[in-house]
């Protein structure tokens, strides 16, 4: 198999400029003060963020990292994309914020970072790029302070099983190894001049949660939602302000889950 991280890094390097200038990310209003955070995240951990240190894994070009910083967190954002981190640093400097951005694969983070954090945060479209969630859970535990909070909001594994364009089941619920596809365009701009290969994995809820439990983290809250805040496909319809639902099935499917966990003080 090719170096899947190298292949995926090239894809996300290409996506970054298109995302920065897209209506999806609305960067001009973000620079004027608009938060990129959605209600799932704010309801779960918004109250505990001010004054806390936060590690944001797979932060892309950093809008969420900077939104948390605007709320009073001391944030470190991590991403493996050179272009995403370069863009994040430029935007952070332009806005006069103090987020620290590190270019690193999640699995290699111990080569670049030593401190621990009050909060470790991941969100939306992250686990599908990771082949080994046991190692991922160990990284999370390594960087989480005793008594700290881990929070993830992510597209639901059931939602990931479907081809969103034709409404058919296309992917395994359980991880049976990597998929290889050639992506054209991007979710933020379907007409973007991008055509690149990608590797990705499907992970069941069991495969996501059990490694975190085995590291000793304790579940405080788990939620599932039948919609998401993002129109990530042209086949999604808006059902309420800021709420989008896949429009290819009469069956109500979970679109997003959120998981809040605590690390023991001992």
PDB file of C-alpha atoms in Angstrom:
ATOM      1  CA  UNK A   1       0.000   0.000   0.000  1.00  0.00           C
ATOM      2  CA  UNK A   2       1.177   3.535  -0.726  1.00  0.00           C
ATOM      3  CA  UNK A   3       1.974   5.841   2.141  1.00  0.00           C
ATOM      4  CA  UNK A   4      -1.656   6.739   2.843  1.00  0.00           C
ATOM      5  CA  UNK A   5      -0.736   9.698   5.008  1.00  0.00           C
ATOM      6  CA  UNK A   6       1.372  11.167   2.195  1.00  0.00           C
ATOM      7  CA  UNK A   7      -1.500  10.692  -0.273  1.00  0.00           C
ATOM      8  CA  UNK A   8      -4.083  12.209   2.087  1.00  0.00           C
ATOM      9  CA  UNK A   9      -1.780  15.090   3.005  1.00  0.00           C
ATOM     10  CA  UNK A  10      -1.521  16.034  -0.680  1.00  0.00           C
ATOM     11  CA  UNK A  11      -5.322  15.995  -0.891  1.00  0.00           C
ATOM     12  CA  UNK A  12      -5.787  18.268   2.129  1.00  0.00           C
ATOM     13  CA  UNK A  13      -3.008  20.596   0.998  1.00  0.00           C
ATOM     14  CA  UNK A  14      -4.972  21.032  -2.241  1.00  0.00           C
ATOM     15  CA  UNK A  15      -8.279  21.528  -0.419  1.00  0.00           C
ATOM     16  CA  UNK A  16      -7.109  24.272   1.922  1.00  0.00           C
ATOM     17  CA  UNK A  17      -7.122  27.253  -0.468  1.00  0.00           C
ATOM     18  CA  UNK A  18     -10.544  26.278  -1.820  1.00  0.00           C
ATOM     19  CA  UNK A  19     -11.927  25.931   1.706  1.00  0.00           C
ATOM     20  CA  UNK A  20     -10.475  29.243   2.851  1.00  0.00           C
ATOM     21  CA  UNK A  21     -12.324  31.081   0.083  1.00  0.00           C
ATOM     22  CA  UNK A  22     -15.544  29.053   0.171  1.00  0.00           C
ATOM     23  CA  UNK A  23     -19.026  30.088   1.223  1.00  0.00           C
ATOM     24  CA  UNK A  24     -19.061  26.953   3.401  1.00  0.00           C
ATOM     25  CA  UNK A  25     -16.358  28.313   5.733  1.00  0.00           C
ATOM     26  CA  UNK A  26     -17.481  31.959   5.383  1.00  0.00           C
ATOM     27  CA  UNK A  27     -14.029  33.176   6.310  1.00  0.00           C
ATOM     28  CA  UNK A  28     -14.741  36.880   5.780  1.00  0.00           C
ATOM     29  CA  UNK A  29     -17.446  36.847   8.451  1.00  0.00           C
ATOM     30  CA  UNK A  30     -15.267  34.653  10.627  1.00  0.00           C
ATOM     31  CA  UNK A  31     -12.590  37.335  10.528  1.00  0.00           C
ATOM     32  CA  UNK A  32     -15.230  39.876  11.595  1.00  0.00           C
ATOM     33  CA  UNK A  33     -16.000  37.830  14.710  1.00  0.00           C
ATOM     34  CA  UNK A  34     -18.411  35.072  13.643  1.00  0.00           C
ATOM     35  CA  UNK A  35     -17.803  31.811  15.523  1.00  0.00           C
ATOM     36  CA  UNK A  36     -17.332  28.604  13.542  1.00  0.00           C
ATOM     37  CA  UNK A  37     -18.533  26.502  16.479  1.00  0.00           C
ATOM     38  CA  UNK A  38     -21.919  24.795  16.406  1.00  0.00           C
ATOM     39  CA  UNK A  39     -24.462  24.226  19.159  1.00  0.00           C
ATOM     40  CA  UNK A  40     -23.473  20.569  19.748  1.00  0.00           C
ATOM     41  CA  UNK A  41     -20.008  21.664  20.821  1.00  0.00           C
ATOM     42  CA  UNK A  42     -21.033  24.768  22.691  1.00  0.00           C
ATOM     43  CA  UNK A  43     -23.718  22.924  24.652  1.00  0.00           C
ATOM     44  CA  UNK A  44     -21.310  20.148  25.615  1.00  0.00           C
ATOM     45  CA  UNK A  45     -18.169  22.009  26.656  1.00  0.00           C
ATOM     46  CA  UNK A  46     -18.729  25.734  26.087  1.00  0.00           C
ATOM     47  CA  UNK A  47     -19.173  26.450  29.783  1.00  0.00           C
ATOM     48  CA  UNK A  48     -15.886  24.827  30.810  1.00  0.00           C
ATOM     49  CA  UNK A  49     -13.648  26.298  28.101  1.00  0.00           C
ATOM     50  CA  UNK A  50     -12.809  29.812  29.428  1.00  0.00           C
ATOM     51  CA  UNK A  51      -9.428  29.817  31.137  1.00  0.00           C
ATOM     52  CA  UNK A  52      -8.606  26.219  30.141  1.00  0.00           C
ATOM     53  CA  UNK A  53      -5.888  24.788  27.927  1.00  0.00           C
ATOM     54  CA  UNK A  54      -7.137  22.907  24.869  1.00  0.00           C
ATOM     55  CA  UNK A  55      -5.536  20.578  22.330  1.00  0.00           C
ATOM     56  CA  UNK A  56      -7.430  20.495  19.032  1.00  0.00           C
ATOM     57  CA  UNK A  57      -6.482  17.434  16.970  1.00  0.00           C
ATOM     58  CA  UNK A  58      -6.893  17.545  13.165  1.00  0.00           C
ATOM     59  CA  UNK A  59      -7.761  21.244  13.251  1.00  0.00           C
ATOM     60  CA  UNK A  60      -7.608  21.918   9.458  1.00  0.00           C
ATOM     61  CA  UNK A  61      -6.929  25.658   8.973  1.00  0.00           C
ATOM     62  CA  UNK A  62      -7.930  26.460  12.497  1.00  0.00           C
ATOM     63  CA  UNK A  63     -11.288  28.241  12.543  1.00  0.00           C
ATOM     64  CA  UNK A  64     -12.604  26.141  15.438  1.00  0.00           C
ATOM     65  CA  UNK A  65      -9.300  26.461  17.301  1.00  0.00           C
ATOM     66  CA  UNK A  66      -9.472  30.230  16.988  1.00  0.00           C
ATOM     67  CA  UNK A  67     -13.155  30.302  17.927  1.00  0.00           C
ATOM     68  CA  UNK A  68     -12.348  28.505  21.179  1.00  0.00           C
ATOM     69  CA  UNK A  69      -9.498  30.960  21.756  1.00  0.00           C
ATOM     70  CA  UNK A  70     -11.930  33.844  21.330  1.00  0.00           C
ATOM     71  CA  UNK A  71     -13.954  32.244  24.146  1.00  0.00           C
ATOM     72  CA  UNK A  72     -10.969  32.325  26.464  1.00  0.00           C
ATOM     73  CA  UNK A  73      -9.179  29.015  25.945  1.00  0.00           C
ATOM     74  CA  UNK A  74      -5.421  28.673  25.474  1.00  0.00           C
ATOM     75  CA  UNK A  75      -5.447  26.537  22.340  1.00  0.00           C
ATOM     76  CA  UNK A  76      -2.935  24.375  20.485  1.00  0.00           C
ATOM     77  CA  UNK A  77      -4.114  23.151  17.075  1.00  0.00           C
ATOM     78  CA  UNK A  78      -2.575  20.206  15.232  1.00  0.00           C
ATOM     79  CA  UNK A  79      -2.899  19.138  11.608  1.00  0.00           C
ATOM     80  CA  UNK A  80      -0.757  17.159   9.162  1.00  0.00           C
ATOM     81  CA  UNK A  81      -1.407  19.494   6.208  1.00  0.00           C
ATOM     82  CA  UNK A  82       1.392  21.964   5.525  1.00  0.00           C
ATOM     83  CA  UNK A  83      -0.969  24.336   3.715  1.00  0.00           C
ATOM     84  CA  UNK A  84      -3.617  24.144   6.443  1.00  0.00           C
ATOM     85  CA  UNK A  85      -1.147  24.992   9.199  1.00  0.00           C
ATOM     86  CA  UNK A  86       0.458  27.779   7.139  1.00  0.00           C
ATOM     87  CA  UNK A  87      -2.987  29.257   6.513  1.00  0.00           C
ATOM     88  CA  UNK A  88      -3.985  28.868  10.170  1.00  0.00           C
ATOM     89  CA  UNK A  89      -0.876  30.687  11.362  1.00  0.00           C
ATOM     90  CA  UNK A  90      -1.412  33.545   8.911  1.00  0.00           C
ATOM     91  CA  UNK A  91      -5.050  33.912   9.915  1.00  0.00           C
ATOM     92  CA  UNK A  92      -4.182  33.703  13.611  1.00  0.00           C
ATOM     93  CA  UNK A  93      -1.605  36.492  13.221  1.00  0.00           C
ATOM     94  CA  UNK A  94      -4.002  38.624  11.167  1.00  0.00           C
ATOM     95  CA  UNK A  95      -6.638  38.364  13.907  1.00  0.00           C
ATOM     96  CA  UNK A  96      -4.169  38.979  16.720  1.00  0.00           C
ATOM     97  CA  UNK A  97      -4.918  35.670  18.459  1.00  0.00           C
ATOM     98  CA  UNK A  98      -2.463  33.469  20.338  1.00  0.00           C
ATOM     99  CA  UNK A  99      -3.287  29.957  19.114  1.00  0.00           C
ATOM    100  CA  UNK A 100      -0.239  27.734  18.671  1.00  0.00           C
ATOM    101  CA  UNK A 101      -0.393  25.644  15.488  1.00  0.00           C
ATOM    102  CA  UNK A 102       1.711  22.512  15.006  1.00  0.00           C
ATOM    103  CA  UNK A 103       2.189  20.653  11.727  1.00  0.00           C
ATOM    104  CA  UNK A 104       2.130  16.977  12.646  1.00  0.00           C
ATOM    105  CA  UNK A 105       0.419  13.702  11.975  1.00  0.00           C
ATOM    106  CA  UNK A 106      -1.609  12.815  15.077  1.00  0.00           C
ATOM    107  CA  UNK A 107       0.403   9.630  15.524  1.00  0.00           C
ATOM    108  CA  UNK A 108       3.702  11.558  15.485  1.00  0.00           C
ATOM    109  CA  UNK A 109       2.628  14.283  17.885  1.00  0.00           C
ATOM    110  CA  UNK A 110       4.898  13.122  20.709  1.00  0.00           C
ATOM    111  CA  UNK A 111       7.847  14.217  18.542  1.00  0.00           C
ATOM    112  CA  UNK A 112       6.544  17.802  18.638  1.00  0.00           C
ATOM    113  CA  UNK A 113       4.628  18.361  21.887  1.00  0.00           C
ATOM    114  CA  UNK A 114       5.159  17.473  25.542  1.00  0.00           C
ATOM    115  CA  UNK A 115       2.592  19.362  27.654  1.00  0.00           C
ATOM    116  CA  UNK A 116      -0.808  18.130  28.844  1.00  0.00           C
ATOM    117  CA  UNK A 117      -4.156  19.898  28.451  1.00  0.00           C
ATOM    118  CA  UNK A 118      -7.406  20.438  30.315  1.00  0.00           C
ATOM    119  CA  UNK A 119      -9.406  19.593  27.182  1.00  0.00           C
ATOM    120  CA  UNK A 120      -8.670  17.465  24.114  1.00  0.00           C
ATOM    121  CA  UNK A 121     -11.075  18.235  21.283  1.00  0.00           C
ATOM    122  CA  UNK A 122     -11.853  16.589  17.916  1.00  0.00           C
ATOM    123  CA  UNK A 123     -14.657  17.381  15.509  1.00  0.00           C
ATOM    124  CA  UNK A 124     -16.375  16.375  12.275  1.00  0.00           C
ATOM    125  CA  UNK A 125     -14.659  14.207   9.721  1.00  0.00           C
ATOM    126  CA  UNK A 126     -11.590  13.126  11.678  1.00  0.00           C
ATOM    127  CA  UNK A 127     -11.717   9.422  12.558  1.00  0.00           C
ATOM    128  CA  UNK A 128     -12.213   8.283   8.952  1.00  0.00           C
ATOM    129  CA  UNK A 129      -8.627   9.361   8.156  1.00  0.00           C
ATOM    130  CA  UNK A 130      -7.114   7.271  10.964  1.00  0.00           C
ATOM    131  CA  UNK A 131      -6.407   3.533  10.536  1.00  0.00           C
ATOM    132  CA  UNK A 132      -5.589   2.771  14.185  1.00  0.00           C
ATOM    133  CA  UNK A 133      -7.934   4.092  16.880  1.00  0.00           C
ATOM    134  CA  UNK A 134      -6.158   2.212  19.672  1.00  0.00           C
ATOM    135  CA  UNK A 135      -3.083   4.345  19.042  1.00  0.00           C
ATOM    136  CA  UNK A 136      -5.324   7.418  18.665  1.00  0.00           C
ATOM    137  CA  UNK A 137      -6.852   6.785  22.103  1.00  0.00           C
ATOM    138  CA  UNK A 138      -3.392   6.462  23.646  1.00  0.00           C
ATOM    139  CA  UNK A 139      -2.404   9.824  22.175  1.00  0.00           C
ATOM    140  CA  UNK A 140      -5.543  11.415  23.627  1.00  0.00           C
ATOM    141  CA  UNK A 141      -4.838   9.957  27.056  1.00  0.00           C
ATOM    142  CA  UNK A 142      -1.196  11.039  26.879  1.00  0.00           C
ATOM    143  CA  UNK A 143      -2.110  14.685  26.342  1.00  0.00           C
ATOM    144  CA  UNK A 144      -5.093  14.868  28.693  1.00  0.00           C
ATOM    145  CA  UNK A 145      -4.445  16.069  32.227  1.00  0.00           C
ATOM    146  CA  UNK A 146      -5.845  14.060  35.142  1.00  0.00           C
ATOM    147  CA  UNK A 147      -9.394  15.311  35.625  1.00  0.00           C
ATOM    148  CA  UNK A 148      -9.448  16.637  32.064  1.00  0.00           C
ATOM    149  CA  UNK A 149     -12.202  16.384  29.451  1.00  0.00           C
ATOM    150  CA  UNK A 150     -12.101  14.681  26.063  1.00  0.00           C
ATOM    151  CA  UNK A 151     -14.799  15.719  23.601  1.00  0.00           C
ATOM    152  CA  UNK A 152     -15.519  14.553  20.085  1.00  0.00           C
ATOM    153  CA  UNK A 153     -18.401  15.401  17.754  1.00  0.00           C
ATOM    154  CA  UNK A 154     -18.264  13.348  14.582  1.00  0.00           C
ATOM    155  CA  UNK A 155     -20.336  12.070  11.686  1.00  0.00           C
ATOM    156  CA  UNK A 156     -22.097   8.905  12.786  1.00  0.00           C
ATOM    157  CA  UNK A 157     -20.717   5.546  11.588  1.00  0.00           C
ATOM    158  CA  UNK A 158     -24.173   4.656  10.230  1.00  0.00           C
ATOM    159  CA  UNK A 159     -24.207   7.869   8.196  1.00  0.00           C
ATOM    160  CA  UNK A 160     -20.788   6.991   6.776  1.00  0.00           C
ATOM    161  CA  UNK A 161     -22.117   3.691   5.383  1.00  0.00           C
ATOM    162  CA  UNK A 162     -24.054   5.384   2.587  1.00  0.00           C
ATOM    163  CA  UNK A 163     -23.068   6.924  -0.708  1.00  0.00           C
ATOM    164  CA  UNK A 164     -24.702  10.309  -0.179  1.00  0.00           C
ATOM    165  CA  UNK A 165     -25.111  10.927  -3.911  1.00  0.00           C
ATOM    166  CA  UNK A 166     -27.165   7.840  -4.790  1.00  0.00           C
ATOM    167  CA  UNK A 167     -28.592   6.799  -1.421  1.00  0.00           C
ATOM    168  CA  UNK A 168     -27.175   3.270  -1.556  1.00  0.00           C
ATOM    169  CA  UNK A 169     -25.229   1.372   1.066  1.00  0.00           C
ATOM    170  CA  UNK A 170     -21.603   1.539  -0.049  1.00  0.00           C
ATOM    171  CA  UNK A 171     -19.303   1.049   2.954  1.00  0.00           C
ATOM    172  CA  UNK A 172     -18.939  -1.376   5.849  1.00  0.00           C
ATOM    173  CA  UNK A 173     -20.066  -0.421   9.324  1.00  0.00           C
ATOM    174  CA  UNK A 174     -17.199  -2.430  10.805  1.00  0.00           C
ATOM    175  CA  UNK A 175     -13.621  -1.654   9.845  1.00  0.00           C
ATOM    176  CA  UNK A 176     -12.500  -4.149   7.202  1.00  0.00           C
ATOM    177  CA  UNK A 177      -9.485  -2.173   6.031  1.00  0.00           C
ATOM    178  CA  UNK A 178      -8.944   0.920   3.957  1.00  0.00           C
ATOM    179  CA  UNK A 179     -10.929   2.238   1.024  1.00  0.00           C
ATOM    180  CA  UNK A 180      -9.241   3.997  -1.895  1.00  0.00           C
ATOM    181  CA  UNK A 181     -11.177   6.493  -3.996  1.00  0.00           C
ATOM    182  CA  UNK A 182     -10.424   9.406  -6.284  1.00  0.00           C
ATOM    183  CA  UNK A 183     -12.113  12.560  -5.065  1.00  0.00           C
ATOM    184  CA  UNK A 184     -13.219  15.325  -7.401  1.00  0.00           C
ATOM    185  CA  UNK A 185     -14.037  18.698  -5.907  1.00  0.00           C
ATOM    186  CA  UNK A 186     -14.566  18.989  -2.165  1.00  0.00           C
ATOM    187  CA  UNK A 187     -17.462  19.208   0.265  1.00  0.00           C
ATOM    188  CA  UNK A 188     -16.946  22.971   0.621  1.00  0.00           C
ATOM    189  CA  UNK A 189     -16.807  23.546  -3.149  1.00  0.00           C
ATOM    190  CA  UNK A 190     -18.048  20.754  -5.397  1.00  0.00           C
ATOM    191  CA  UNK A 191     -16.667  22.602  -8.439  1.00  0.00           C
ATOM    192  CA  UNK A 192     -13.154  22.973  -7.054  1.00  0.00           C
ATOM    193  CA  UNK A 193     -10.445  21.924  -9.489  1.00  0.00           C
ATOM    194  CA  UNK A 194      -9.268  19.007  -7.367  1.00  0.00           C
ATOM    195  CA  UNK A 195      -8.927  15.403  -8.474  1.00  0.00           C
ATOM    196  CA  UNK A 196      -6.833  13.351  -6.094  1.00  0.00           C
ATOM    197  CA  UNK A 197      -6.708   9.920  -4.518  1.00  0.00           C
ATOM    198  CA  UNK A 198      -7.702   9.423  -0.879  1.00  0.00           C
ATOM    199  CA  UNK A 199      -7.463   6.620   1.672  1.00  0.00           C
ATOM    200  CA  UNK A 200     -10.081   6.343   4.406  1.00  0.00           C
ATOM    201  CA  UNK A 201     -11.483   3.910   6.965  1.00  0.00           C
ATOM    202  CA  UNK A 202     -14.883   3.205   8.501  1.00  0.00           C
ATOM    203  CA  UNK A 203     -15.061   2.698  12.257  1.00  0.00           C
ATOM    204  CA  UNK A 204     -17.931   1.362  14.340  1.00  0.00           C
ATOM    205  CA  UNK A 205     -18.960   3.066  17.574  1.00  0.00           C
ATOM    206  CA  UNK A 206     -17.461   0.112  19.423  1.00  0.00           C
ATOM    207  CA  UNK A 207     -14.118   0.621  17.702  1.00  0.00           C
ATOM    208  CA  UNK A 208     -14.197   4.332  18.540  1.00  0.00           C
ATOM    209  CA  UNK A 209     -15.314   4.137  22.167  1.00  0.00           C
ATOM    210  CA  UNK A 210     -13.687   0.958  23.497  1.00  0.00           C
ATOM    211  CA  UNK A 211     -10.049   2.097  23.108  1.00  0.00           C
ATOM    212  CA  UNK A 212     -10.881   5.270  25.026  1.00  0.00           C
ATOM    213  CA  UNK A 213     -12.489   3.216  27.801  1.00  0.00           C
ATOM    214  CA  UNK A 214      -9.452   0.946  27.876  1.00  0.00           C
ATOM    215  CA  UNK A 215      -7.277   4.010  28.492  1.00  0.00           C
ATOM    216  CA  UNK A 216      -9.397   4.657  31.591  1.00  0.00           C
ATOM    217  CA  UNK A 217     -11.539   7.520  30.312  1.00  0.00           C
ATOM    218  CA  UNK A 218     -15.080   7.599  31.676  1.00  0.00           C
ATOM    219  CA  UNK A 219     -18.172   8.415  29.612  1.00  0.00           C
ATOM    220  CA  UNK A 220     -20.046  11.455  30.890  1.00  0.00           C
ATOM    221  CA  UNK A 221     -22.415  12.011  27.971  1.00  0.00           C
ATOM    222  CA  UNK A 222     -23.200  10.405  24.623  1.00  0.00           C
ATOM    223  CA  UNK A 223     -25.681  11.903  22.149  1.00  0.00           C
ATOM    224  CA  UNK A 224     -26.916  11.151  18.635  1.00  0.00           C
ATOM    225  CA  UNK A 225     -28.586  13.616  16.264  1.00  0.00           C
ATOM    226  CA  UNK A 226     -30.785  13.056  13.154  1.00  0.00           C
ATOM    227  CA  UNK A 227     -29.294  16.086  11.369  1.00  0.00           C
ATOM    228  CA  UNK A 228     -26.063  18.027  11.173  1.00  0.00           C
ATOM    229  CA  UNK A 229     -25.125  21.702  11.036  1.00  0.00           C
ATOM    230  CA  UNK A 230     -23.308  21.382   7.729  1.00  0.00           C
ATOM    231  CA  UNK A 231     -24.548  20.940   4.181  1.00  0.00           C
ATOM    232  CA  UNK A 232     -21.775  18.576   3.173  1.00  0.00           C
ATOM    233  CA  UNK A 233     -23.606  17.224   0.128  1.00  0.00           C
ATOM    234  CA  UNK A 234     -25.946  18.733  -2.449  1.00  0.00           C
ATOM    235  CA  UNK A 235     -28.394  15.936  -1.545  1.00  0.00           C
ATOM    236  CA  UNK A 236     -28.960  17.418   1.913  1.00  0.00           C
ATOM    237  CA  UNK A 237     -31.925  19.677   2.621  1.00  0.00           C
ATOM    238  CA  UNK A 238     -32.314  22.347   5.264  1.00  0.00           C
ATOM    239  CA  UNK A 239     -34.951  21.436   7.846  1.00  0.00           C
ATOM    240  CA  UNK A 240     -34.413  24.374  10.210  1.00  0.00           C
ATOM    241  CA  UNK A 241     -31.941  27.250  10.568  1.00  0.00           C
ATOM    242  CA  UNK A 242     -28.498  25.655  10.764  1.00  0.00           C
ATOM    243  CA  UNK A 243     -29.856  22.110  10.468  1.00  0.00           C
ATOM    244  CA  UNK A 244     -29.382  19.907   7.407  1.00  0.00           C
ATOM    245  CA  UNK A 245     -30.671  16.407   6.744  1.00  0.00           C
ATOM    246  CA  UNK A 246     -29.813  13.851   4.100  1.00  0.00           C
ATOM    247  CA  UNK A 247     -32.653  13.880   1.582  1.00  0.00           C
ATOM    248  CA  UNK A 248     -32.294  10.409   0.053  1.00  0.00           C
ATOM    249  CA  UNK A 249     -34.102   8.250   2.576  1.00  0.00           C
ATOM    250  CA  UNK A 250     -37.484   8.119   4.278  1.00  0.00           C
ATOM    251  CA  UNK A 251     -35.788   6.473   7.246  1.00  0.00           C
ATOM    252  CA  UNK A 252     -34.458   8.794   9.945  1.00  0.00           C
ATOM    253  CA  UNK A 253     -30.752   8.136  10.347  1.00  0.00           C
ATOM    254  CA  UNK A 254     -28.281   9.433  12.919  1.00  0.00           C
ATOM    255  CA  UNK A 255     -26.070  12.036  11.251  1.00  0.00           C
ATOM    256  CA  UNK A 256     -23.864  13.145  14.158  1.00  0.00           C
ATOM    257  CA  UNK A 257     -22.837  11.757  17.523  1.00  0.00           C
ATOM    258  CA  UNK A 258     -21.093  13.559  20.349  1.00  0.00           C
ATOM    259  CA  UNK A 259     -19.115  11.980  23.154  1.00  0.00           C
ATOM    260  CA  UNK A 260     -17.852  13.635  26.331  1.00  0.00           C
ATOM    261  CA  UNK A 261     -15.405  11.734  28.553  1.00  0.00           C
ATOM    262  CA  UNK A 262     -13.426  12.491  31.696  1.00  0.00           C
ATOM    263  CA  UNK A 263     -10.003  11.340  32.789  1.00  0.00           C
ATOM    264  CA  UNK A 264      -9.722  10.195  36.371  1.00  0.00           C
ATOM    265  CA  UNK A 265      -7.790  12.352  38.824  1.00  0.00           C
ATOM    266  CA  UNK A 266      -5.934   9.285  40.055  1.00  0.00           C
TER     267      UNK A 266
END
